Structure formats: C-alpha cells, structure tokens
PDB file of C-alpha atoms in Angstrom:
ATOM      1  CA  MET A 207      46.584  16.768  15.637  1.00  0.00           C
ATOM      2  CA  ASP A 208      43.929  14.093  15.066  1.00  0.00           C
ATOM      3  CA  ARG A 209      42.876  12.170  18.136  1.00  0.00           C
ATOM      4  CA  ALA A 210      44.140   8.578  18.236  1.00  0.00           C
ATOM      5  CA  LEU A 211      41.338   6.022  18.215  1.00  0.00           C
ATOM      6  CA  ALA A 212      40.893   3.938  21.344  1.00  0.00           C
ATOM      7  CA  ILE A 213      40.765   0.196  20.835  1.00  0.00           C
ATOM      8  CA  GLU A 214      37.080   0.264  21.855  1.00  0.00           C
ATOM      9  CA  GLU A 215      36.375   2.301  18.695  1.00  0.00           C
ATOM     10  CA  VAL A 216      38.034  -0.100  16.232  1.00  0.00           C
ATOM     11  CA  PRO A 217      35.868  -3.169  15.524  1.00  0.00           C
ATOM     12  CA  LEU A 218      38.616  -5.456  14.228  1.00  0.00           C
ATOM     13  CA  ALA A 219      40.878  -4.590  17.151  1.00  0.00           C
ATOM     14  CA  LEU A 220      38.088  -5.386  19.594  1.00  0.00           C
ATOM     15  CA  ARG A 221      37.453  -8.732  17.950  1.00  0.00           C
ATOM     16  CA  ARG A 222      41.149  -9.613  17.961  1.00  0.00           C
ATOM     17  CA  ARG A 223      41.560  -8.570  21.600  1.00  0.00           C
ATOM     18  CA  GLY A 224      38.450 -10.549  22.530  1.00  0.00           C
ATOM     19  CA  LEU A 225      39.890 -13.723  21.047  1.00  0.00           C
ATOM     20  CA  CYS A 226      43.234 -13.126  22.791  1.00  0.00           C
ATOM     21  CA  ARG A 227      41.489 -12.532  26.108  1.00  0.00           C
ATOM     22  CA  TYR A 228      39.574 -15.774  25.772  1.00  0.00           C
ATOM     23  CA  LEU A 229      42.676 -17.774  24.884  1.00  0.00           C
ATOM     24  CA  THR A 230      44.483 -16.373  27.945  1.00  0.00           C
ATOM     25  CA  GLY A 231      41.644 -17.285  30.296  1.00  0.00           C
ATOM     26  CA  ASP A 232      39.702 -13.999  30.459  1.00  0.00           C
ATOM     27  CA  THR A 233      36.328 -15.194  29.149  1.00  0.00           C
ATOM     28  CA  ALA A 234      34.429 -12.306  30.754  1.00  0.00           C
ATOM     29  CA  GLY A 235      36.697  -9.814  28.989  1.00  0.00           C
ATOM     30  CA  ALA A 236      36.244 -11.674  25.711  1.00  0.00           C
ATOM     31  CA  ILE A 237      32.450 -11.486  26.003  1.00  0.00           C
ATOM     32  CA  GLU A 238      32.713  -7.770  26.755  1.00  0.00           C
ATOM     33  CA  ASP A 239      34.892  -7.136  23.694  1.00  0.00           C
ATOM     34  CA  TYR A 240      32.707  -9.152  21.327  1.00  0.00           C
ATOM     35  CA  THR A 241      29.588  -7.411  22.655  1.00  0.00           C
ATOM     36  CA  ARG A 242      31.168  -4.005  21.988  1.00  0.00           C
ATOM     37  CA  PHE A 243      32.304  -5.252  18.591  1.00  0.00           C
ATOM     38  CA  LEU A 244      28.706  -6.064  17.673  1.00  0.00           C
ATOM     39  CA  ALA A 245      27.555  -2.614  18.769  1.00  0.00           C
ATOM     40  CA  LEU A 246      29.887  -1.159  16.136  1.00  0.00           C
ATOM     41  CA  THR A 247      29.141  -3.731  13.407  1.00  0.00           C
ATOM     42  CA  PRO A 248      25.590  -5.071  13.814  1.00  0.00           C
ATOM     43  CA  HIS A 249      24.725  -8.575  12.579  1.00  0.00           C
ATOM     44  CA  THR A 250      28.390  -9.671  12.397  1.00  0.00           C
ATOM     45  CA  PHE A 251      29.444 -12.813  14.246  1.00  0.00           C
ATOM     46  CA  VAL A 252      32.854 -13.574  12.757  1.00  0.00           C
ATOM     47  CA  ALA A 253      36.233 -14.986  13.682  1.00  0.00           C
ATOM     48  CA  PRO A 254      39.234 -13.052  12.319  1.00  0.00           C
ATOM     49  CA  LEU A 255      39.064 -12.925   8.519  1.00  0.00           C
ATOM     50  CA  GLY A 256      40.711 -15.944   6.901  1.00  0.00           C
ATOM     51  CA  GLU A 257      41.140 -17.757  10.198  1.00  0.00           C
ATOM     52  CA  GLU A 258      37.660 -19.250  10.544  1.00  0.00           C
ATOM     53  CA  ALA A 259      38.677 -22.879   9.917  1.00  0.00           C
ATOM     54  CA  ALA A 260      41.654 -22.660  12.264  1.00  0.00           C
ATOM     55  CA  VAL A 261      39.608 -21.037  15.036  1.00  0.00           C
ATOM     56  CA  SER A 262      36.830 -23.608  14.615  1.00  0.00           C
ATOM     57  CA  SER A 263      39.301 -26.469  14.914  1.00  0.00           C
ATOM     58  CA  LEU A 264      40.849 -24.875  17.981  1.00  0.00           C
ATOM     59  CA  MET A 265      37.402 -24.547  19.588  1.00  0.00           C
ATOM     60  CA  THR A 266      36.706 -28.230  18.918  1.00  0.00           C
ATOM     61  CA  ALA A 267      39.935 -29.155  20.674  1.00  0.00           C
ATOM     62  CA  ARG A 268      39.118 -26.915  23.647  1.00  0.00           C
ATOM     63  CA  LEU A 269      35.620 -28.385  23.935  1.00  0.00           C
ATOM     64  CA  LYS A 270      37.075 -31.884  24.117  1.00  0.00           C
ATOM     65  CA  ALA A 271      39.135 -30.701  27.068  1.00  0.00           C
ATOM     66  CA  ASN A 272      36.258 -28.757  28.642  1.00  0.00           C
ATOM     67  CA  PRO A 273      32.724 -29.591  27.407  1.00  0.00           C
ATOM     68  CA  GLU A 274      31.316 -26.674  29.440  1.00  0.00           C
ATOM     69  CA  ASP A 275      33.327 -23.974  27.677  1.00  0.00           C
ATOM     70  CA  HIS A 276      30.418 -21.770  26.567  1.00  0.00           C
ATOM     71  CA  PHE A 277      32.588 -19.244  24.706  1.00  0.00           C
ATOM     72  CA  ALA A 278      34.075 -22.047  22.585  1.00  0.00           C
ATOM     73  CA  TYR A 279      30.553 -23.101  21.627  1.00  0.00           C
ATOM     74  CA  PHE A 280      29.780 -19.463  20.752  1.00  0.00           C
ATOM     75  CA  LEU A 281      32.788 -19.066  18.462  1.00  0.00           C
ATOM     76  CA  ARG A 282      32.402 -22.419  16.737  1.00  0.00           C
ATOM     77  CA  GLY A 283      28.666 -21.863  16.278  1.00  0.00           C
ATOM     78  CA  SER A 284      29.183 -18.367  14.903  1.00  0.00           C
ATOM     79  CA  ILE A 285      31.632 -19.686  12.327  1.00  0.00           C
ATOM     80  CA  ALA A 286      29.131 -22.415  11.370  1.00  0.00           C
ATOM     81  CA  VAL A 287      26.563 -19.662  10.633  1.00  0.00           C
ATOM     82  CA  LEU A 288      28.991 -18.148   8.125  1.00  0.00           C
ATOM     83  CA  GLN A 289      29.471 -21.565   6.568  1.00  0.00           C
ATOM     84  CA  LYS A 290      25.663 -22.039   6.375  1.00  0.00           C
ATOM     85  CA  ARG A 291      25.924 -25.147   8.515  1.00  0.00           C
ATOM     86  CA  TYR A 292      22.834 -24.165  10.445  1.00  0.00           C
ATOM     87  CA  ASP A 293      22.181 -27.450  12.276  1.00  0.00           C
ATOM     88  CA  ARG A 294      25.704 -27.295  13.704  1.00  0.00           C
ATOM     89  CA  ALA A 295      25.406 -23.575  14.432  1.00  0.00           C
ATOM     90  CA  ILE A 296      22.093 -23.855  16.253  1.00  0.00           C
ATOM     91  CA  ARG A 297      23.321 -26.857  18.245  1.00  0.00           C
ATOM     92  CA  ASP A 298      26.527 -25.105  19.348  1.00  0.00           C
ATOM     93  CA  LEU A 299      24.915 -21.768  20.091  1.00  0.00           C
ATOM     94  CA  SER A 300      22.069 -23.442  21.986  1.00  0.00           C
ATOM     95  CA  SER A 301      24.733 -25.125  24.115  1.00  0.00           C
ATOM     96  CA  ALA A 302      26.335 -21.736  24.797  1.00  0.00           C
ATOM     97  CA  VAL A 303      22.961 -20.296  25.848  1.00  0.00           C
ATOM     98  CA  SER A 304      22.205 -23.307  28.050  1.00  0.00           C
ATOM     99  CA  LEU A 305      25.545 -22.952  29.837  1.00  0.00           C
ATOM    100  CA  ALA A 306      25.313 -19.147  30.190  1.00  0.00           C
ATOM    101  CA  PRO A 307      21.638 -18.165  29.765  1.00  0.00           C
ATOM    102  CA  ASP A 308      22.118 -14.543  30.820  1.00  0.00           C
ATOM    103  CA  THR A 309      24.806 -13.773  28.233  1.00  0.00           C
ATOM    104  CA  ALA A 310      23.089 -11.568  25.645  1.00  0.00           C
ATOM    105  CA  LEU A 311      25.919 -12.074  23.144  1.00  0.00           C
ATOM    106  CA  TYR A 312      25.125 -15.788  22.872  1.00  0.00           C
ATOM    107  CA  ARG A 313      21.414 -15.164  22.459  1.00  0.00           C
ATOM    108  CA  LEU A 314      22.095 -12.674  19.671  1.00  0.00           C
ATOM    109  CA  ALA A 315      24.277 -15.200  17.870  1.00  0.00           C
ATOM    110  CA  LEU A 316      21.610 -17.892  18.235  1.00  0.00           C
ATOM    111  CA  THR A 317      18.987 -15.459  16.957  1.00  0.00           C
ATOM    112  CA  ARG A 318      21.105 -14.810  13.866  1.00  0.00           C
ATOM    113  CA  ALA A 319      21.479 -18.560  13.267  1.00  0.00           C
ATOM    114  CA  HIS A 320      17.724 -19.128  13.388  1.00  0.00           C
ATOM    115  CA  PHE A 321      17.040 -16.048  11.268  1.00  0.00           C
ATOM    116  CA  ASN A 322      19.576 -16.987   8.586  1.00  0.00           C
ATOM    117  CA  SER A 323      18.357 -20.563   8.466  1.00  0.00           C
ATOM    118  CA  GLN A 324      14.793 -19.503   7.671  1.00  0.00           C
ATOM    119  CA  GLN A 325      16.045 -17.107   4.995  1.00  0.00           C
ATOM    120  CA  ASP A 326      17.830 -20.017   3.337  1.00  0.00           C
ATOM    121  CA  GLY A 327      14.701 -22.156   3.151  1.00  0.00           C
ATOM    122  CA  PHE A 328      14.300 -23.826   6.536  1.00  0.00           C
ATOM    123  CA  ILE A 329      10.984 -23.974   8.417  1.00  0.00           C
ATOM    124  CA  TYR A 330       9.873 -20.352   8.419  1.00  0.00           C
ATOM    125  CA  GLY A 331       7.425 -19.903  11.277  1.00  0.00           C
ATOM    126  CA  GLU A 332       9.063 -22.205  13.817  1.00  0.00           C
ATOM    127  CA  TYR A 333      12.517 -20.682  13.477  1.00  0.00           C
ATOM    128  CA  LEU A 334      11.202 -17.119  13.617  1.00  0.00           C
ATOM    129  CA  MET A 335       9.327 -17.765  16.851  1.00  0.00           C
ATOM    130  CA  VAL A 336      12.435 -19.248  18.459  1.00  0.00           C
ATOM    131  CA  ALA A 337      14.540 -16.354  17.158  1.00  0.00           C
ATOM    132  CA  GLU A 338      12.099 -13.820  18.586  1.00  0.00           C
ATOM    133  CA  ARG A 339      12.217 -15.466  22.010  1.00  0.00           C
ATOM    134  CA  HIS A 340      16.002 -15.241  22.142  1.00  0.00           C
ATOM    135  CA  VAL A 341      16.286 -11.704  20.806  1.00  0.00           C
ATOM    136  CA  ARG A 342      13.661 -10.506  23.276  1.00  0.00           C
ATOM    137  CA  ARG A 343      15.750 -11.911  26.101  1.00  0.00           C
ATOM    138  CA  ALA A 344      18.848 -10.284  24.613  1.00  0.00           C
ATOM    139  CA  THR A 345      17.121  -6.891  24.557  1.00  0.00           C
ATOM    140  CA  GLU A 346      16.015  -7.383  28.170  1.00  0.00           C
ATOM    141  CA  LEU A 347      19.636  -8.020  29.115  1.00  0.00           C
ATOM    142  CA  MET A 348      20.960  -5.168  26.936  1.00  0.00           C
ATOM    143  CA  PRO A 349      18.074  -2.735  26.258  1.00  0.00           C
ATOM    144  CA  ARG A 350      20.354  -0.192  24.565  1.00  0.00           C
ATOM    145  CA  HIS A 351      22.396  -2.492  22.345  1.00  0.00           C
ATOM    146  CA  PRO A 352      21.879  -1.489  18.681  1.00  0.00           C
ATOM    147  CA  ALA A 353      22.536  -4.958  17.260  1.00  0.00           C
ATOM    148  CA  ALA A 354      19.865  -6.482  19.500  1.00  0.00           C
ATOM    149  CA  LEU A 355      17.319  -3.831  18.510  1.00  0.00           C
ATOM    150  CA  ALA A 356      18.189  -4.085  14.818  1.00  0.00           C
ATOM    151  CA  MET A 357      17.762  -7.862  14.935  1.00  0.00           C
ATOM    152  CA  MET A 358      14.481  -7.453  16.795  1.00  0.00           C
ATOM    153  CA  THR A 359      13.239  -5.114  14.060  1.00  0.00           C
ATOM    154  CA  HIS A 360      14.129  -7.663  11.368  1.00  0.00           C
ATOM    155  CA  ILE A 361      12.279 -10.485  13.076  1.00  0.00           C
ATOM    156  CA  LEU A 362       9.177  -8.464  13.942  1.00  0.00           C
ATOM    157  CA  LEU A 363       8.909  -7.317  10.316  1.00  0.00           C
ATOM    158  CA  ARG A 364       9.030 -10.930   9.116  1.00  0.00           C
ATOM    159  CA  GLN A 365       6.151 -11.737  11.469  1.00  0.00           C
ATOM    160  CA  ASP A 366       4.053  -8.743  10.304  1.00  0.00           C
ATOM    161  CA  LYS A 367       4.275  -7.123  13.758  1.00  0.00           C
ATOM    162  CA  TYR A 368       4.755  -3.691  12.259  1.00  0.00           C
ATOM    163  CA  GLU A 369       3.994  -1.377  15.192  1.00  0.00           C
ATOM    164  CA  ALA A 370       6.383  -3.285  17.442  1.00  0.00           C
ATOM    165  CA  ALA A 371       8.965  -3.292  14.626  1.00  0.00           C
ATOM    166  CA  ALA A 372       8.648   0.488  14.280  1.00  0.00           C
ATOM    167  CA  ASP A 373       9.247   0.916  18.005  1.00  0.00           C
ATOM    168  CA  ALA A 374      12.363  -1.285  17.929  1.00  0.00           C
ATOM    169  CA  GLY A 375      13.546   0.412  14.740  1.00  0.00           C
ATOM    170  CA  ARG A 376      13.202   3.887  16.259  1.00  0.00           C
ATOM    171  CA  ARG A 377      15.341   2.870  19.215  1.00  0.00           C
ATOM    172  CA  ALA A 378      17.913   1.257  16.916  1.00  0.00           C
ATOM    173  CA  THR A 379      18.312   4.420  14.831  1.00  0.00           C
ATOM    174  CA  GLU A 380      18.542   6.584  17.957  1.00  0.00           C
ATOM    175  CA  LEU A 381      21.413   4.463  19.247  1.00  0.00           C
ATOM    176  CA  GLN A 382      23.123   4.026  15.870  1.00  0.00           C
ATOM    177  CA  PRO A 383      22.006   6.876  13.580  1.00  0.00           C
ATOM    178  CA  HIS A 384      24.613   6.069  10.913  1.00  0.00           C
ATOM    179  CA  ASN A 385      23.412   2.511  10.272  1.00  0.00           C
ATOM    180  CA  PRO A 386      21.608   2.517   6.880  1.00  0.00           C
ATOM    181  CA  GLU A 387      20.050  -0.914   7.407  1.00  0.00           C
ATOM    182  CA  ALA A 388      18.381   0.266  10.612  1.00  0.00           C
ATOM    183  CA  TRP A 389      16.812   3.205   8.745  1.00  0.00           C
ATOM    184  CA  LEU A 390      15.765   0.931   5.886  1.00  0.00           C
ATOM    185  CA  ASN A 391      13.904  -1.431   8.212  1.00  0.00           C
ATOM    186  CA  LEU A 392      12.359   1.449  10.135  1.00  0.00           C
ATOM    187  CA  GLY A 393      11.034   2.769   6.827  1.00  0.00           C
ATOM    188  CA  ILE A 394       9.494  -0.604   5.998  1.00  0.00           C
ATOM    189  CA  ALA A 395       7.771  -0.679   9.392  1.00  0.00           C
ATOM    190  CA  TYR A 396       6.421   2.857   8.958  1.00  0.00           C
ATOM    191  CA  SER A 397       5.188   2.038   5.471  1.00  0.00           C
ATOM    192  CA  ARG A 398       3.242  -0.951   6.774  1.00  0.00           C
ATOM    193  CA  THR A 399       1.666   1.087   9.595  1.00  0.00           C
ATOM    194  CA  GLY A 400       0.566   3.801   7.144  1.00  0.00           C
ATOM    195  CA  GLU A 401       3.016   6.478   8.352  1.00  0.00           C
ATOM    196  CA  HIS A 402       4.158   7.258   4.827  1.00  0.00           C
ATOM    197  CA  SER A 403       5.916  10.578   5.408  1.00  0.00           C
ATOM    198  CA  LYS A 404       8.004   8.996   8.178  1.00  0.00           C
ATOM    199  CA  ALA A 405       8.744   6.016   5.939  1.00  0.00           C
ATOM    200  CA  SER A 406       9.911   8.211   3.071  1.00  0.00           C
ATOM    201  CA  ARG A 407      12.218  10.123   5.431  1.00  0.00           C
ATOM    202  CA  ALA A 408      13.699   6.920   6.891  1.00  0.00           C
ATOM    203  CA  TRP A 409      14.325   5.388   3.457  1.00  0.00           C
ATOM    204  CA  SER A 410      15.875   8.591   2.188  1.00  0.00           C
ATOM    205  CA  ILE A 411      18.265   8.714   5.147  1.00  0.00           C
ATOM    206  CA  ALA A 412      19.213   5.076   4.496  1.00  0.00           C
ATOM    207  CA  CYS A 413      20.014   5.933   0.900  1.00  0.00           C
ATOM    208  CA  LEU A 414      22.134   8.937   1.862  1.00  0.00           C
ATOM    209  CA  LEU A 415      24.091   6.901   4.409  1.00  0.00           C
ATOM    210  CA  ASP A 416      24.857   4.202   1.849  1.00  0.00           C
ATOM    211  CA  PRO A 417      24.541   5.681  -1.668  1.00  0.00           C
ATOM    212  CA  ASN A 418      26.124   2.590  -3.238  1.00  0.00           C
ATOM    213  CA  LYS A 419      22.974   0.638  -2.417  1.00  0.00           C
ATOM    214  CA  LEU A 420      19.809   1.340  -4.365  1.00  0.00           C
ATOM    215  CA  TYR A 421      17.537   0.323  -1.506  1.00  0.00           C
ATOM    216  CA  PHE A 422      15.037  -1.212  -3.865  1.00  0.00           C
ATOM    217  CA  VAL A 423      13.202  -3.136  -1.158  1.00  0.00           C
ATOM    218  CA  ALA A 424      13.067  -6.766  -2.246  1.00  0.00           C
ATOM    219  CA  PRO A 425       9.483  -7.526  -3.336  1.00  0.00           C
ATOM    220  CA  GLN A 426       7.617 -10.222  -1.462  1.00  0.00           C
ATOM    221  CA  TYR A 427       5.494 -12.771  -3.261  1.00  0.00           C
ATOM    222  CA  GLY A 428       2.087 -11.248  -3.935  1.00  0.00           C
ATOM    223  CA  ARG A 429       3.202  -7.799  -2.795  1.00  0.00           C
ATOM    224  CA  TYR A 430       2.452  -6.130  -6.148  1.00  0.00           C
ATOM    225  CA  GLU A 431      -1.194  -7.181  -6.014  1.00  0.00           C
ATOM    226  CA  GLN A 432      -1.516  -5.987  -2.419  1.00  0.00           C
ATOM    227  CA  LEU A 433       0.104  -2.646  -3.234  1.00  0.00           C
ATOM    228  CA  THR A 434      -2.201  -2.116  -6.191  1.00  0.00           C
ATOM    229  CA  MET A 435      -5.248  -2.751  -3.992  1.00  0.00           C
ATOM    230  CA  ASP A 436      -3.935  -0.441  -1.261  1.00  0.00           C
ATOM    231  CA  LEU A 437      -3.199   2.347  -3.754  1.00  0.00           C
ATOM    232  CA  THR A 438      -6.763   2.143  -5.043  1.00  0.00           C
ATOM    233  CA  VAL A 439      -7.883   3.073  -1.532  1.00  0.00           C
ATOM    234  CA  SER A 440      -5.017   5.507  -0.790  1.00  0.00           C
ATOM    235  CA  PRO A 441      -3.651   6.853  -4.087  1.00  0.00           C
ATOM    236  CA  GLY A 442      -1.535   9.471  -2.289  1.00  0.00           C
ATOM    237  CA  ALA A 443       0.410   6.933  -0.180  1.00  0.00           C
ATOM    238  CA  THR A 444       3.842   7.777  -1.549  1.00  0.00           C
ATOM    239  CA  THR A 445       5.793   4.960   0.089  1.00  0.00           C
ATOM    240  CA  LEU A 446       3.380   2.350  -1.267  1.00  0.00           C
ATOM    241  CA  ARG A 447       3.861   3.823  -4.717  1.00  0.00           C
ATOM    242  CA  LEU A 448       7.628   3.809  -4.188  1.00  0.00           C
ATOM    243  CA  GLU A 449       7.454   0.110  -3.334  1.00  0.00           C
ATOM    244  CA  ARG A 450       5.512  -0.597  -6.506  1.00  0.00           C
ATOM    245  CA  GLY A 451       8.131   1.335  -8.445  1.00  0.00           C
ATOM    246  CA  ASN A 452      10.795  -0.803  -6.759  1.00  0.00           C
ATOM    247  CA  ILE A 453       9.082  -3.947  -7.997  1.00  0.00           C
ATOM    248  CA  PHE A 454       9.140  -2.577 -11.536  1.00  0.00           C
ATOM    249  CA  ALA A 455      12.801  -1.580 -11.121  1.00  0.00           C
ATOM    250  CA  VAL A 456      13.857  -4.997  -9.838  1.00  0.00           C
ATOM    251  CA  GLY A 457      11.967  -6.567 -12.739  1.00  0.00           C
ATOM    252  CA  GLY A 458      13.771  -4.429 -15.292  1.00  0.00           C
ATOM    253  CA  GLN A 459      10.724  -2.320 -16.186  1.00  0.00           C
ATOM    254  CA  ARG A 460      12.540   1.010 -16.065  1.00  0.00           C
ATOM    255  CA  ASP A 461       9.883   3.258 -17.621  1.00  0.00           C
ATOM    256  CA  GLN A 462       7.130   1.967 -15.353  1.00  0.00           C
ATOM    257  CA  ALA A 463       9.395   2.402 -12.324  1.00  0.00           C
ATOM    258  CA  ILE A 464      10.240   5.996 -13.262  1.00  0.00           C
ATOM    259  CA  ARG A 465       6.555   6.746 -13.748  1.00  0.00           C
ATOM    260  CA  GLU A 466       5.780   5.490 -10.227  1.00  0.00           C
ATOM    261  CA  TYR A 467       8.656   7.474  -8.706  1.00  0.00           C
ATOM    262  CA  SER A 468       7.554  10.594 -10.600  1.00  0.00           C
ATOM    263  CA  MET A 469       4.060  10.245  -9.133  1.00  0.00           C
ATOM    264  CA  CYS A 470       5.656  10.025  -5.668  1.00  0.00           C
ATOM    265  CA  ILE A 471       7.425  13.322  -6.329  1.00  0.00           C
ATOM    266  CA  ALA A 472       4.226  14.941  -7.621  1.00  0.00           C
ATOM    267  CA  ASP A 473       2.608  14.191  -4.244  1.00  0.00           C
ATOM    268  CA  GLN A 474       5.752  14.813  -2.167  1.00  0.00           C
ATOM    269  CA  PRO A 475       8.308  17.025  -3.970  1.00  0.00           C
ATOM    270  CA  ASP A 476      10.962  16.623  -1.257  1.00  0.00           C
ATOM    271  CA  PHE A 477      10.963  12.796  -1.436  1.00  0.00           C
ATOM    272  CA  VAL A 478      14.750  12.396  -1.676  1.00  0.00           C
ATOM    273  CA  LEU A 479      14.691   8.659  -2.335  1.00  0.00           C
ATOM    274  CA  ALA A 480      12.313   8.943  -5.299  1.00  0.00           C
ATOM    275  CA  HIS A 481      14.617  11.532  -6.913  1.00  0.00           C
ATOM    276  CA  HIS A 482      17.585   9.265  -6.210  1.00  0.00           C
ATOM    277  CA  HIS A 483      15.949   6.196  -7.767  1.00  0.00           C
ATOM    278  CA  ILE A 484      15.019   8.100 -10.927  1.00  0.00           C
ATOM    279  CA  GLY A 485      18.599   9.336 -11.208  1.00  0.00           C
ATOM    280  CA  THR A 486      19.950   5.828 -10.717  1.00  0.00           C
ATOM    281  CA  LEU A 487      17.708   4.280 -13.365  1.00  0.00           C
ATOM    282  CA  ARG A 488      18.492   7.037 -15.855  1.00  0.00           C
ATOM    283  CA  CYS A 489      22.220   6.554 -15.224  1.00  0.00           C
ATOM    284  CA  PHE A 490      21.842   2.865 -15.999  1.00  0.00           C
ATOM    285  CA  ALA A 491      19.970   3.610 -19.196  1.00  0.00           C
ATOM    286  CA  GLY A 492      21.833   6.596 -20.626  1.00  0.00           C
ATOM    287  CA  GLY A 493      24.960   7.324 -18.614  1.00  0.00           C
ATOM    288  CA  ILE A 494      25.703   9.575 -15.667  1.00  0.00           C
ATOM    289  CA  GLU A 495      24.717  12.787 -17.426  1.00  0.00           C
ATOM    290  CA  GLU A 496      21.154  11.501 -17.742  1.00  0.00           C
ATOM    291  CA  GLY A 497      20.872  10.959 -14.013  1.00  0.00           C
ATOM    292  CA  LEU A 498      22.555  14.119 -12.728  1.00  0.00           C
ATOM    293  CA  PRO A 499      19.444  16.371 -12.763  1.00  0.00           C
ATOM    294  CA  SER A 500      17.568  13.952 -10.506  1.00  0.00           C
ATOM    295  CA  PHE A 501      20.530  13.595  -8.162  1.00  0.00           C
ATOM    296  CA  ARG A 502      20.805  17.395  -7.939  1.00  0.00           C
ATOM    297  CA  ARG A 503      17.115  17.638  -7.014  1.00  0.00           C
ATOM    298  CA  ALA A 504      17.632  14.969  -4.349  1.00  0.00           C
ATOM    299  CA  LEU A 505      20.483  17.009  -2.839  1.00  0.00           C
ATOM    300  CA  GLU A 506      18.340  20.150  -2.827  1.00  0.00           C
ATOM    301  CA  HIS A 507      15.959  18.424  -0.424  1.00  0.00           C
ATOM    302  CA  VAL A 508      18.483  16.777   1.910  1.00  0.00           C
ATOM    303  CA  ASP A 509      17.988  19.464   4.572  1.00  0.00           C
ATOM    304  CA  SER A 510      14.380  18.339   4.952  1.00  0.00           C
ATOM    305  CA  LEU A 511      15.679  15.108   6.523  1.00  0.00           C
ATOM    306  CA  ARG A 512      17.361  16.839   9.448  1.00  0.00           C
TER     307      ARG A 512
END
C-alpha cells in the first residue's frame, strides 16, 4: 500500500494550515508552516488561490485592530507582490521585517518584492543591493533553506558575482536536487566562471527535470557581441556557444542555432542539452519525427549526468 503523505509534504495543505493557525492565534506555527511551504515551492509567496483579495482585505482589518501584527503585513505584502503593487508590497514587508527582524520568512518575501520590482523596470542597482542585504540575512538565519539559497543565486547573478552565485547555486541544488530553476541558474554561474563542462551538465539536468521548458537562456543586451569575442579566444567553450545558439533560437534563426548546437556536440558529444535543443527546433520546423533522432541521442547520454 502506498504511504499516505504527511501534511508537511503537501505544499497547499501547509499553506492552508498556516493561514488557519494564524487566524486562530498561533502566529509562530503559521510562520513555521509558510517557511516549510517555501522549501517545497521556492519563490512562491501566495495566499490560497482565488482568495487573494479577500485575504488582503482581512489583513487590512486586522492591522487596524493591531498595527504591530507582523504576519498580517507579511501576507498583505506578499499578495501585493503578485498584484505588482511593489510600493505597497515593499512598505508592508519592510514593516514585517522591522517588527520581527529575525524572521527569515519575512526577509525572503521582501527580497522577492525588491527583485521583482527591478525586473519590472524599477531602479536596478538600488533594489538589488537592498535585496541582497535581506537575502543574506535570511540565509544566515536559515543556512539550509533552498528558497533562500535559490534567491541568493538569482541576485548574485544579476550583480555579476558569479563565483559567489555558483557557491549558492551548488548548495541550492544539493538541498533541492529536483528544482530545475536551481540547476539552470547554477549552469549560468558556471558558464560565467569558465567551468563549461559543469555548466553543460547543470543545464542538461535542468532540461531533463522540466522538459516542457526549452531553457533557452534569455539573452542580455549586448550578450551576443560579448559571446562572439569570448569564442574568438576560447572556441571550444561549449556553453558559450550554446548561449549564442540560444540567442539565434530566441530570434527565430533556426538554422544558425542548429549550427551552433552542432558545434557544441562536435566538441562535447555527450552534451545532452545541445541534442535536446536541436530536437526541439527540428520538431518546430518539421514535426516530431524530425526531432526524434536528436532526442534519442540526448537520452543515450543521460547516464553521463549521474
């Protein structure tokens, strides 16, 4: 008989129990449940699906009754992040942190608010520095929490701190080896530090964990020119060539992308992700039969990732 799942293994149940605990006066239990919830579903700060507006209104009412209710600030601020109301989110979550500065959950939520705001066009450098300060404190409070380490990796990558990002990314994948985003970011960090074989392995694992995503790393402005210069110096750097192929793929230049991926495979025949990308592009162009040979070759090399 299959083992019944404990509530601590079911993210939605944890979130629901956390809200119930808070509403019945057990704020410490609520923080514990939401912290466990985030360990299972990194980067998610959400009220129960479809109930965001109602929960936000309830938190407003509770804050009128008790302006020092830090968990109410946390919930209302987290919902504001989802609504892209970043000024409100940062204000509420900053209040939560001020009232309970050693609660890592609140610092993670505030980090996410700052990080999302800069992605949506707010002041880039200032918000990243503030986000890094809070996520560093969160990782000090919870050094083995995968969501904290994954968020740290994100922020360090955005600040070009690649060696530190690789260290955080390694720890994140050790704690949560089935998280494709953690492997993706670890691969980016390795690529930037010149550890191309490690980067290709990390990206390939990310692809295998989430085959519905292509993992064409979004090109940064000016990245093509930088890659071309770097490949002139290091023509055998397979992950740099993969990135350049990704830029072609995102831009709709299928033949150029396949050529770059094929050159990756010539230098590294077991590069699972390059085989996968060729198969994907050929499926798009000519149907699934066109891509099957490349997918089969990718599967032949999966054991090399173990």
